């Protein structure tokens, strides 16, 4: 019968020990493997929550299909109607939602291949991580929102229109904002700004939008902000200055008279209705923003005295993001409608109710009102509740129906952006070591105390009796005693490693070891998924390929940063690990890179991301559906920030840094040449200069490259050494920057672009 053991061979044991006699120390009895027969078998896919692993547990590998993966990762719930799993086992994008035809679906893996393949084979040569923007999805979201309100308006006999605004704080990217203005022009869709830079951005973009589009100015304001907003009115932009603090009305009155501009004024009401979830912290009477009813009345009085009450035209409120139910929505909207009607009664020239944000999305697919990750309504139900609540109050007060405005940023942009990143390695599960020889076992116990040897004996006895909990207890106790001996210096590192392996093996064979692996991903959570770290916001994370295969392990994700918080160990559905596919040999192996996608992250994540560990943002591509062979076309590609870019963000000067390193290279290479006994002839001089040039060129390359790991598709790195310069590249696509010396006028050049 084979014995349970952990191999200690001659390569591990000290040389003197290998030739020594066994001595009189008794060898503890070996731990047989036969005790395993009654133990629960190890289950790598043992789920941490019933919902997360039930599909994988019920279906064996031979019968696994893409539909099983869609159910396992809930793609059909949170992803509909924009994401699905195609017959090839890859995540596909349905750019027009429900109206997407089969031939219009876009395979995400094909996008990644096109973007990451080297230019020599027709790719774009961009490095991951990667953000894929899908303007077709953005357009569909905007059109769906407008259609939902139009349907509610028509079916309920509402006598005014809907025209929304996009809060640019959700995603200030130039091309995202420009797309929204372009796609929304036919709907009079506008923008909302909360700061001076955002106002400048909105002013510029709306010059190409609908002349009736609103430009809503929220946020705390000083004289400069108000002046800029009034100048925008001189540019014939439909600007509304929303009062967040009572004293702002004094500035508006004073500056508008100086500039001879008649402003349009709104006020943010601080409602009593309160959203109890995480995102409702700015709602209720003690919320951060807005005016109380007392303050609103004082604003009305001041405007009346200044003969500007006709300028008061908009009422704004915000219950909070991710409003979970239409019941809460109806309550808040009804309260605001009462305030609106009272302002009409007081003589204000009211035209618009701005219901703010709050239109939520279903991050986890649960369609639940009891979670910050979900909402219990559809777009149509949301719009219907808003229209019905305002119509009911206005009809009772005999007030003309106001124009409806919303600031639904999260619902518009979340779906259109996908973050894709590689898993570069995985912690390898513990494997059974080779059988321990008597010599190896003797080496294990030689330095143990009597108590530690007793623990080993008791562990063995418990295993033979099938008392697995007792066996684990003594295994752990043995390990702790050995750790203390090692700290005291009475146990060697070889023996400690042997005990670690032995105890880990016992735990694994009994089925008590942790089956969860750590997948190391080429990503900074602080840069690309900051809301996960900051507020615990969960996003759907799914492998974008191999979904026709049963995932065989569970894992957590660990990023590249030197920070213990740089990991993802909470997932939608309540799981503390994610079903994943095996990475051969702990890396990409013959299967190639393993790609994961984070979905529904188009709002806030890019704007909030920092440069922790100086990891910059991802590369970005803009992808449109087309009728070509792959159903898509990349219309814009932007590499992620280089090392030089992120250094400059922190006030470093990459050009000067390079100059310092260049002079160091000259000094170092000169000393190296002298130490090699060179006689100073021309050949030696040329060789030294070539080495200097190679080293400087290599340094310059790093300033221009992204901070993330380079993970070639073949996972085979080739080392190139030319004249002292060393770097790594894909064996198929080597382009050695140190292959030859630069021309005289090109040496030592580093250009920051």
XYZ file of C-alpha atoms in Angstrom:
753
model
C 0.000 0.000 0.000
C 1.528 3.357 -0.943
C 2.218 5.760 1.853
C 1.091 9.347 2.113
C 4.179 11.484 1.966
C 5.892 14.521 0.654
C 9.027 13.907 -1.335
C 12.387 14.958 0.092
C 15.123 13.785 -2.222
C 18.866 14.232 -2.297
C 18.497 17.542 -4.081
C 16.558 18.921 -1.120
C 18.171 17.211 1.830
C 21.482 18.649 3.069
C 24.504 16.854 1.543
C 25.742 15.636 4.881
C 22.388 14.121 5.650
C 22.164 12.133 2.433
C 25.065 9.900 3.444
C 24.320 9.641 7.163
C 22.956 6.506 8.864
C 19.332 6.507 9.960
C 20.382 6.391 13.597
C 18.167 5.192 16.379
C 15.277 7.624 15.837
C 12.126 5.576 15.171
C 10.399 6.250 11.902
C 6.705 7.198 12.408
C 4.239 4.948 10.621
C 3.346 6.023 7.107
C -0.106 7.500 6.439
C -1.917 5.175 3.976
C -3.949 6.492 1.093
C -6.667 3.901 1.632
C -8.397 6.088 4.198
C -9.465 8.384 1.386
C -12.034 5.911 0.077
C -14.664 7.031 2.568
C -13.917 10.741 2.351
C -15.786 13.199 0.206
C -13.867 13.595 -3.051
C -12.225 16.917 -3.857
C -14.597 19.110 -5.868
C -12.808 21.853 -7.795
C -16.150 23.199 -8.981
C -17.791 23.086 -5.567
C -19.898 26.225 -5.664
C -19.738 28.894 -2.994
C -23.373 29.694 -3.590
C -26.182 27.476 -4.774
C -27.060 29.626 -7.734
C -23.518 30.125 -8.966
C -22.610 26.499 -9.436
C -25.838 24.542 -9.769
C -25.706 24.415 -13.555
C -22.067 23.309 -13.631
C -22.701 20.715 -10.946
C -25.654 19.189 -12.770
C -24.113 18.872 -16.236
C -21.008 16.864 -17.080
C -18.365 18.095 -19.490
C -19.447 15.927 -22.416
C -22.936 17.455 -22.444
C -21.909 21.054 -21.813
C -23.164 23.647 -24.290
C -23.036 27.438 -24.712
C -26.574 27.659 -23.323
C -25.362 26.128 -20.076
C -22.707 28.834 -19.796
C -25.296 31.520 -20.521
C -27.325 30.207 -17.579
C -24.321 29.743 -15.309
C -23.118 33.332 -15.773
C -26.704 34.718 -16.035
C -25.857 36.359 -19.346
C -29.448 36.027 -20.556
C -30.599 37.987 -17.487
C -28.227 40.934 -17.046
C -27.044 40.918 -20.665
C -30.327 40.920 -22.565
C -30.920 42.159 -25.170
C -27.323 43.142 -25.997
C -25.173 40.152 -25.026
C -25.451 36.427 -25.663
C -23.318 33.305 -26.113
C -22.931 32.190 -29.723
C -22.606 28.568 -30.947
C -18.797 28.896 -30.978
C -18.823 29.448 -27.229
C -17.888 33.133 -27.419
C -19.737 36.133 -26.050
C -21.419 38.008 -28.865
C -22.817 41.536 -29.014
C -26.292 42.231 -30.370
C -25.761 45.909 -31.287
C -29.400 46.727 -32.027
C -30.864 44.886 -29.075
C -33.994 42.899 -29.892
C -33.895 44.132 -33.497
C -30.473 42.568 -34.169
C -30.453 39.994 -36.956
C -28.360 36.840 -36.702
C -25.765 38.010 -39.236
C -25.363 41.313 -37.373
C -24.097 39.782 -34.140
C -20.485 40.645 -33.307
C -18.139 38.051 -31.821
C -16.143 39.711 -29.018
C -13.221 37.321 -29.436
C -12.847 38.411 -33.065
C -12.652 42.030 -31.940
C -9.927 41.157 -29.444
C -7.999 39.236 -32.091
C -8.259 42.094 -34.580
C -7.137 44.635 -32.006
C -4.320 42.662 -30.377
C -2.832 40.850 -33.389
C 0.392 42.433 -34.682
C 0.138 44.806 -37.604
C 2.182 42.412 -39.720
C -0.788 40.017 -39.855
C -3.500 42.650 -40.233
C -4.127 43.471 -36.588
C -3.908 46.819 -34.844
C -1.087 45.842 -32.498
C -2.763 47.283 -29.391
C -2.026 45.999 -25.934
C -4.625 44.863 -23.426
C -6.434 45.697 -21.171
C -8.934 47.028 -23.659
C -12.177 48.982 -23.608
C -14.499 48.138 -26.493
C -17.009 50.903 -27.145
C -20.129 50.038 -29.119
C -21.867 53.188 -30.447
C -24.663 51.086 -31.941
C -25.596 49.936 -28.445
C -25.377 53.530 -27.218
C -27.757 54.645 -29.952
C -30.181 51.835 -29.160
C -30.186 52.696 -25.448
C -30.946 56.325 -26.199
C -33.671 55.474 -28.689
C -35.187 52.928 -26.292
C -35.345 55.504 -23.498
C -37.014 58.064 -25.755
C -39.447 55.461 -27.133
C -40.448 54.382 -23.624
C -41.416 57.940 -22.675
C -43.111 58.596 -26.005
C -45.228 55.472 -25.578
C -46.237 56.469 -22.042
C -47.051 60.024 -23.178
C -49.242 58.822 -26.029
C -51.077 56.084 -24.147
C -51.789 58.287 -21.103
C -52.800 61.420 -22.980
C -49.976 63.496 -21.569
C -49.896 66.923 -23.213
C -46.175 67.704 -23.268
C -43.015 66.057 -24.568
C -39.993 64.292 -23.141
C -36.471 65.539 -23.791
C -33.676 64.179 -21.692
C -30.132 65.229 -20.935
C -27.001 63.134 -20.483
C -24.983 63.913 -17.325
C -21.453 64.050 -18.690
C -19.984 63.070 -15.305
C -21.021 59.497 -16.149
C -18.572 59.376 -19.029
C -16.774 62.508 -20.223
C -15.037 60.801 -23.118
C -15.193 63.111 -26.107
C -16.470 60.531 -28.573
C -19.107 59.179 -26.183
C -20.512 62.670 -25.580
C -20.358 63.561 -29.266
C -22.182 60.345 -30.176
C -24.936 61.072 -27.670
C -25.421 64.595 -29.026
C -25.460 63.258 -32.587
C -27.799 60.319 -31.920
C -30.065 62.414 -29.701
C -30.381 65.470 -31.904
C -33.665 64.261 -33.407
C -35.061 63.955 -29.851
C -33.777 67.389 -28.647
C -31.499 65.432 -26.322
C -29.135 67.645 -24.326
C -26.372 67.532 -21.727
C -25.944 68.158 -18.001
C -22.790 69.651 -16.491
C -21.655 69.827 -12.877
C -18.431 71.824 -13.134
C -16.745 74.464 -15.306
C -14.759 71.958 -17.422
C -17.902 69.892 -17.971
C -19.776 73.049 -18.939
C -17.119 73.952 -21.500
C -17.324 70.408 -22.864
C -21.116 70.552 -23.103
C -21.115 73.989 -24.720
C -18.731 72.842 -27.419
C -20.579 69.597 -28.173
C -24.060 71.139 -28.209
C -22.997 73.589 -30.921
C -23.619 70.572 -33.189
C -26.786 69.427 -31.447
C -30.421 70.411 -31.518
C -30.978 74.148 -30.837
C -33.769 73.144 -28.432
C -31.555 70.754 -26.461
C -31.228 71.663 -22.787
C -27.879 72.377 -21.170
C -28.582 71.871 -17.473
C -25.997 73.410 -15.106
C -25.943 71.563 -11.779
C -23.405 71.531 -8.976
C -22.108 74.191 -6.614
C -21.429 77.466 -8.395
C -19.227 80.503 -7.986
C -19.248 83.719 -9.983
C -17.037 82.195 -12.670
C -19.327 79.193 -13.226
C -22.422 81.425 -13.433
C -20.688 83.860 -15.771
C -19.692 81.024 -18.109
C -23.262 79.702 -18.131
C -24.626 83.140 -18.985
C -22.063 83.531 -21.762
C -23.375 80.228 -23.163
C -26.824 81.854 -23.402
C -25.226 84.602 -25.480
C -24.109 81.796 -27.802
C -27.791 80.864 -28.184
C -27.456 77.652 -26.176
C -30.492 76.588 -24.154
C -28.784 76.870 -20.752
C -30.588 76.430 -17.437
C -28.787 77.449 -14.232
C -30.051 75.141 -11.477
C -29.707 76.599 -7.980
C -28.125 74.154 -5.528
C -27.655 76.729 -2.729
C -29.817 79.684 -1.845
C -27.023 82.256 -2.155
C -26.458 81.296 -5.793
C -29.591 83.204 -6.774
C -27.959 86.465 -5.646
C -24.986 85.834 -7.949
C -27.259 84.967 -10.862
C -29.282 88.172 -10.439
C -26.168 90.346 -10.103
C -24.106 88.864 -12.949
C -26.986 88.547 -15.407
C -27.706 92.263 -15.030
C -24.038 93.118 -15.584
C -23.895 90.981 -18.726
C -27.348 92.052 -19.833
C -28.412 88.421 -20.225
C -31.835 87.131 -19.300
C -31.159 83.787 -17.589
C -33.276 80.652 -17.382
C -33.249 79.532 -13.772
C -34.074 76.239 -12.136
C -33.954 75.041 -8.552
C -33.123 71.686 -7.074
C -35.695 70.709 -4.476
C -34.678 68.721 -1.417
C -37.525 66.219 -1.233
C -38.757 64.382 1.834
C -38.878 61.168 -0.178
C -35.747 59.172 0.632
C -34.047 56.331 -1.182
C -32.860 53.907 1.508
C -30.189 52.136 -0.549
C -26.485 52.962 -0.879
C -27.155 55.392 -3.719
C -29.770 57.323 -1.743
C -27.309 59.061 0.564
C -27.874 62.384 -1.240
C -31.674 62.173 -0.935
C -34.080 63.177 1.789
C -34.223 66.313 3.948
C -30.591 65.943 5.046
C -29.257 65.327 1.556
C -26.122 67.009 0.282
C -27.782 69.049 -2.460
C -30.851 71.153 -3.021
C -33.139 73.712 -1.400
C -35.731 73.170 1.294
C -39.249 74.470 0.808
C -38.377 77.475 2.982
C -35.370 78.282 0.821
C -37.387 77.858 -2.386
C -39.904 80.394 -1.118
C -37.104 82.873 -0.378
C -35.702 82.343 -3.889
C -39.141 83.096 -5.344
C -39.318 86.294 -3.281
C -35.838 87.450 -4.384
C -36.608 86.825 -8.040
C -39.907 88.640 -7.686
C -38.178 91.670 -6.178
C -35.608 91.618 -8.998
C -38.421 91.349 -11.551
C -37.010 88.025 -12.742
C -39.647 85.557 -11.540
C -40.425 84.786 -15.178
C -36.872 83.397 -15.447
C -37.713 80.627 -12.954
C -38.733 77.842 -15.343
C -37.389 74.457 -14.172
C -37.729 72.290 -11.068
C -35.096 69.638 -10.517
C -34.829 66.844 -7.966
C -32.859 63.632 -7.539
C -34.060 60.749 -5.399
C -30.787 58.837 -5.866
C -29.135 56.511 -8.355
C -30.434 52.992 -8.931
C -33.989 53.651 -7.752
C -35.071 50.071 -6.959
C -38.830 50.237 -7.556
C -41.530 52.240 -9.292
C -43.282 52.637 -5.923
C -40.424 54.768 -4.588
C -40.180 56.557 -7.923
C -43.882 57.416 -7.937
C -43.684 58.718 -4.378
C -40.798 61.063 -5.149
C -42.112 62.256 -8.507
C -45.527 62.943 -6.978
C -43.967 65.063 -4.223
C -41.935 67.044 -6.763
C -45.025 67.577 -8.941
C -46.796 69.159 -5.968
C -43.890 71.604 -5.534
C -43.978 72.348 -9.259
C -47.700 73.190 -9.143
C -47.166 75.409 -6.105
C -44.464 77.343 -7.955
C -46.907 77.878 -10.813
C -49.425 79.212 -8.293
C -46.799 81.607 -6.901
C -46.257 83.113 -10.349
C -43.122 81.361 -11.590
C -42.984 80.719 -15.347
C -42.572 76.963 -14.879
C -41.974 74.869 -17.995
C -39.906 71.767 -17.127
C -39.686 69.086 -14.445
C -36.226 67.493 -14.368
C -36.572 64.202 -12.486
C -32.789 63.759 -12.295
C -31.084 60.397 -12.426
C -32.130 57.176 -10.785
C -33.112 55.035 -13.753
C -31.271 51.891 -12.757
C -29.899 48.868 -14.566
C -29.898 45.214 -13.610
C -26.273 44.360 -12.803
C -26.956 40.867 -11.487
C -29.994 39.813 -13.521
C -32.182 39.289 -10.455
C -34.789 41.956 -11.316
C -35.101 42.605 -7.596
C -36.117 45.725 -5.663
C -34.177 44.531 -2.615
C -30.668 45.037 -3.979
C -28.433 47.942 -4.983
C -27.409 45.759 -7.942
C -30.799 45.448 -9.537
C -34.130 47.120 -10.271
C -37.626 45.692 -10.391
C -38.875 47.472 -13.505
C -38.293 47.905 -17.219
C -37.634 51.095 -19.156
C -41.296 51.166 -20.161
C -42.509 50.727 -16.588
C -40.176 53.483 -15.374
C -41.408 55.961 -17.983
C -45.047 55.045 -17.362
C -44.700 55.630 -13.615
C -43.152 59.080 -14.151
C -45.771 60.228 -16.669
C -48.659 58.913 -14.594
C -47.491 60.537 -11.345
C -46.939 63.992 -12.872
C -50.119 63.898 -14.947
C -52.184 62.938 -11.899
C -50.963 65.880 -9.776
C -51.081 68.471 -12.568
C -54.601 67.468 -13.597
C -55.841 67.787 -10.026
C -54.259 71.249 -9.730
C -55.388 72.258 -13.211
C -51.776 72.973 -14.217
C -50.456 72.617 -17.742
C -48.368 69.464 -18.175
C -44.647 70.298 -18.024
C -41.917 69.146 -20.381
C -40.351 66.012 -18.886
C -36.585 65.814 -18.518
C -34.404 63.095 -16.994
C -30.673 62.757 -16.375
C -30.409 59.030 -17.028
C -26.660 58.614 -17.521
C -26.086 55.154 -16.082
C -28.934 53.640 -18.090
C -27.670 55.176 -21.335
C -23.943 54.391 -21.300
C -23.431 51.335 -19.068
C -24.120 48.681 -21.712
C -22.089 50.184 -24.554
C -18.641 49.687 -22.977
C -16.874 46.384 -22.269
C -13.570 46.032 -20.419
C -11.541 43.056 -21.681
C -8.419 41.772 -19.946
C -6.231 38.670 -19.856
C -5.577 36.210 -17.094
C -1.793 35.917 -17.249
C -1.377 33.052 -14.781
C -3.192 31.031 -12.166
C -2.113 29.518 -8.903
C -1.654 25.811 -9.556
C -3.729 23.500 -7.395
C -1.776 21.353 -5.002
C -0.758 18.035 -6.515
C 0.166 14.856 -4.725
C 3.924 14.671 -4.198
C 6.004 11.639 -4.959
C 6.065 8.872 -2.387
C 8.409 9.606 0.495
C 11.352 7.276 0.905
C 12.372 6.071 4.366
C 15.344 8.400 4.103
C 13.085 11.321 3.261
C 10.692 10.502 6.084
C 13.620 10.195 8.471
C 14.796 13.662 7.379
C 11.278 15.027 8.034
C 11.052 13.873 11.638
C 14.699 14.203 12.641
C 14.377 17.775 13.850
C 10.894 17.538 15.301
C 10.122 17.834 18.976
C 8.489 14.972 20.835
C 5.148 16.843 20.715
C 5.386 17.253 16.941
C 6.168 13.553 16.472
C 3.195 12.738 18.663
C 0.976 14.878 16.453
C 2.184 12.966 13.397
C 1.397 9.635 15.030
C -2.064 10.778 16.104
C -2.747 12.157 12.628
C -1.859 8.784 11.140
C -4.000 6.875 13.629
C -6.995 9.135 12.996
C -6.631 8.652 9.257
C -6.581 4.876 9.612
C -9.795 5.052 11.639
C -11.520 7.338 9.152
C -11.715 10.159 11.722
C -11.058 12.904 9.218
C -11.796 15.919 11.408
C -9.410 14.589 14.036
C -6.827 13.919 11.318
C -7.069 17.514 10.134
C -6.822 18.808 13.694
C -3.518 17.035 14.302
C -2.199 17.949 10.852
C -2.814 21.607 11.618
C -1.293 21.262 15.067
C 1.774 19.578 13.586
C 2.145 22.422 11.110
C 1.851 25.110 13.794
C 4.454 23.425 16.002
C 6.843 23.236 13.050
C 6.309 26.909 12.253
C 7.247 27.820 15.819
C 10.347 25.610 15.594
C 11.339 27.314 12.358
C 10.936 30.736 13.949
C 13.150 29.556 16.819
C 15.796 28.359 14.383
C 15.561 24.692 15.377
C 13.983 23.474 12.123
C 15.406 23.817 8.623
C 13.532 25.258 5.678
C 13.609 21.898 3.887
C 11.788 20.249 6.792
C 9.273 23.084 7.054
C 8.509 22.822 3.334
C 8.038 19.075 3.712
C 5.572 19.505 6.556
C 3.680 22.156 4.558
C 3.386 19.786 1.626
C 2.311 16.903 3.837
C -0.426 18.877 5.600
C -1.683 20.418 2.363
C -1.866 16.977 0.788
C -3.813 15.577 3.730
C -6.313 18.451 3.514
C -6.724 18.028 -0.219
C -7.262 14.273 -0.109
C -9.846 14.571 2.640
C -11.612 17.252 0.629
C -11.020 20.056 3.121
C -8.571 22.129 1.108
C -9.688 25.367 -0.493
C -10.453 24.591 -4.166
C -10.494 28.267 -5.143
C -7.578 29.383 -7.285
C -6.187 32.840 -7.793
C -6.164 34.053 -11.391
C -3.672 36.869 -11.908
C -5.119 39.364 -14.373
C -3.394 42.017 -16.477
C -5.352 44.856 -14.935
C -5.435 47.486 -12.209
C -8.722 47.370 -10.331
C -8.047 50.857 -8.961
C -7.743 52.222 -12.507
C -10.362 50.261 -14.427
C -12.937 49.109 -11.832
C -12.598 51.718 -9.061
C -16.196 51.399 -7.871
C -15.556 47.789 -6.874
C -12.744 48.876 -4.577
C -14.389 52.068 -3.334
C -18.030 51.125 -2.723
C -18.238 47.391 -3.382
C -20.094 47.832 -6.675
C -20.317 44.504 -8.498
C -20.243 44.105 -12.260
C -20.817 40.993 -14.369
C -17.458 39.366 -15.155
C -17.442 36.508 -17.646
C -14.909 34.620 -19.798
C -15.584 35.832 -23.328
C -14.646 32.477 -24.889
C -14.483 28.726 -24.099
C -18.150 28.955 -23.110
C -18.857 25.747 -24.991
C -16.746 24.016 -22.337
C -17.661 23.274 -18.745
C -15.613 25.496 -16.395
C -13.499 23.180 -14.274
C -12.302 25.392 -11.446
C -13.366 28.331 -9.345
C -11.213 31.389 -8.940
C -10.802 34.903 -7.612
C -9.091 37.625 -9.614
C -5.914 39.345 -8.455
C -4.630 42.416 -10.274
C -1.096 43.657 -10.963
C -0.915 46.254 -8.213
C 1.125 45.837 -5.049
C -1.961 46.248 -2.887
C -3.961 43.680 -0.948
C -7.182 45.389 -2.059
C -6.287 44.732 -5.692
C -8.446 41.654 -6.016
C -11.997 40.705 -6.922
C -13.473 38.080 -4.633
C -17.145 39.039 -4.728
C -19.301 38.438 -7.766
C -22.892 38.906 -8.846
C -25.198 36.263 -7.425
C -23.495 36.393 -4.036
C -20.551 34.167 -4.946
C -17.078 34.659 -3.495
C -15.472 32.985 -6.509
C -16.117 32.742 -10.237
C -16.433 29.602 -12.388
C -13.405 29.622 -14.687
C -11.668 27.377 -17.186
C -8.386 25.637 -16.551
C -5.226 27.506 -17.513
C -2.850 24.806 -18.711
C 0.350 24.814 -16.695
C -0.805 27.819 -14.700
C -0.479 30.030 -17.777
C -2.013 30.325 -21.213
C -0.247 27.282 -22.632
C -1.442 25.772 -25.902
C -4.945 27.184 -25.414
C -3.671 30.722 -25.862
C -4.594 33.690 -23.690
C -7.616 33.481 -21.429
C -9.793 36.570 -21.844
C -12.325 37.889 -19.367
C -14.825 40.684 -19.874
C -16.347 43.093 -17.379
C -19.733 44.292 -18.583
C -22.100 47.190 -17.775
C -19.192 49.407 -16.732
C -19.696 52.265 -19.190
C -20.709 54.768 -16.484
C -18.258 56.385 -14.053
C -15.441 53.794 -14.081
C -13.140 55.601 -16.521
C -13.623 59.003 -14.909
C -13.057 57.689 -11.370
C -10.004 55.547 -12.141
C -6.672 56.636 -10.703
C -3.059 55.731 -11.414
C -2.299 53.492 -8.435
C 1.136 51.902 -8.969
C 1.223 54.159 -12.070
C -0.985 51.844 -14.086
C -2.788 53.990 -16.627
C -6.051 53.407 -18.444
C -6.723 50.682 -21.026
C -6.503 50.892 -24.789
C -9.819 51.929 -26.353
C -11.452 50.936 -29.630
C -14.712 52.084 -31.177
C -16.519 49.275 -32.995
C -19.500 49.629 -35.329
C -21.618 46.868 -36.780
C -20.993 46.404 -40.502
C -21.947 43.993 -43.244
C -18.369 42.803 -43.733
C -17.128 39.244 -43.164
C -16.758 39.715 -39.395
C -19.883 41.879 -38.870
C -17.888 44.758 -37.435
C -15.489 47.558 -38.264
C -13.047 49.237 -35.888
C -13.542 52.942 -36.605
C -11.214 54.363 -33.975
C -8.350 52.916 -31.934
C -6.407 54.596 -29.151
C -3.511 52.937 -27.313
C -3.587 53.160 -23.549
C -1.393 55.706 -21.725
C 2.314 54.940 -21.863
C 4.677 54.865 -18.893
C 5.713 58.387 -19.881
C 2.082 59.529 -19.898
C 1.311 58.319 -16.382
C 4.614 59.646 -15.042
C 3.718 63.081 -16.352
C 0.346 62.908 -14.563
C 2.280 62.763 -11.290
C 4.418 65.817 -12.220
C 7.453 63.867 -13.419
C 9.153 64.917 -16.646
C 9.886 61.867 -18.807
C 12.282 63.784 -21.086
C 14.488 64.821 -18.167
C 14.252 61.356 -16.646
C 15.481 59.881 -19.911
C 18.374 62.348 -20.065
C 19.452 61.316 -16.568
C 19.372 57.648 -17.507
C 21.157 58.363 -20.785
C 24.104 59.967 -18.981
C 24.127 57.064 -16.561
C 24.316 54.706 -19.543
C 27.297 56.601 -20.972
C 29.073 56.448 -17.627
C 28.274 52.778 -16.997
C 29.152 51.547 -20.475
C 32.393 53.543 -20.428
C 33.465 51.952 -17.153
C 32.515 48.510 -18.463
C 34.622 49.040 -21.584
C 37.653 50.064 -19.478
C 37.291 47.121 -17.114
C 37.402 44.749 -20.080
C 40.934 45.898 -20.876
C 40.123 47.808 -24.065
C 43.062 49.656 -25.647
C 40.923 52.496 -26.963
C 41.180 51.628 -30.662
C 38.424 52.502 -33.121
C 36.758 49.078 -33.020
C 36.485 49.157 -29.238
C 35.151 52.696 -29.365
C 32.527 51.772 -31.955
C 31.549 48.707 -29.960
C 31.122 50.806 -26.816
C 29.010 53.353 -28.646
C 26.836 50.579 -30.063
C 26.262 49.245 -26.557
C 25.427 52.740 -25.320
C 22.980 53.258 -28.170
C 21.346 49.892 -27.609
C 20.871 50.523 -23.908
C 19.505 54.034 -24.487
C 17.126 52.804 -27.170
C 15.818 50.107 -24.852
C 15.223 52.671 -22.112
C 13.376 54.968 -24.526
C 11.125 52.076 -25.536
C 9.936 51.635 -21.959
C 8.867 55.263 -21.679
C 6.700 54.749 -24.762
C 5.182 51.392 -23.741
C 2.101 50.766 -21.606
C 2.682 49.863 -17.950
C 0.797 46.565 -18.267
C 2.288 43.151 -18.931
C 2.896 42.122 -22.524
C 1.150 38.790 -23.039
C 1.811 37.588 -26.603
C -0.824 35.354 -28.117
C 1.601 32.434 -28.297
C 2.779 32.966 -24.725
C 6.299 32.225 -25.975
C 8.758 34.972 -25.213
C 12.010 35.191 -27.092
C 14.960 36.899 -25.479
C 17.003 39.084 -27.787
C 20.467 40.178 -26.809
C 22.222 42.524 -29.189
C 25.305 44.359 -28.050
C 24.207 44.536 -24.441
C 20.545 45.404 -25.040
C 18.029 42.897 -23.711
C 14.302 42.771 -24.265
C 11.555 40.267 -24.924
C 9.210 39.829 -27.825
C 6.932 37.345 -29.479
C 9.106 34.976 -31.482
C 6.888 35.508 -34.519
C 6.812 39.288 -34.368
C 10.263 40.394 -33.242
C 11.245 43.903 -34.208
C 14.420 44.496 -32.184
C 14.789 48.171 -31.367
C 18.366 47.397 -30.359
C 19.231 45.550 -33.548
C 21.494 48.284 -34.834
C 22.972 51.542 -33.677
C 20.940 54.665 -34.418
C 22.205 57.301 -36.765
C 24.264 60.064 -35.209
C 21.373 62.525 -35.178
C 18.966 59.910 -33.789
C 21.014 58.809 -30.784
C 19.717 59.347 -27.260
C 16.406 60.625 -28.536
C 13.288 60.410 -26.468
C 10.286 62.312 -27.722
C 7.189 62.627 -25.560
C 4.053 62.716 -27.656
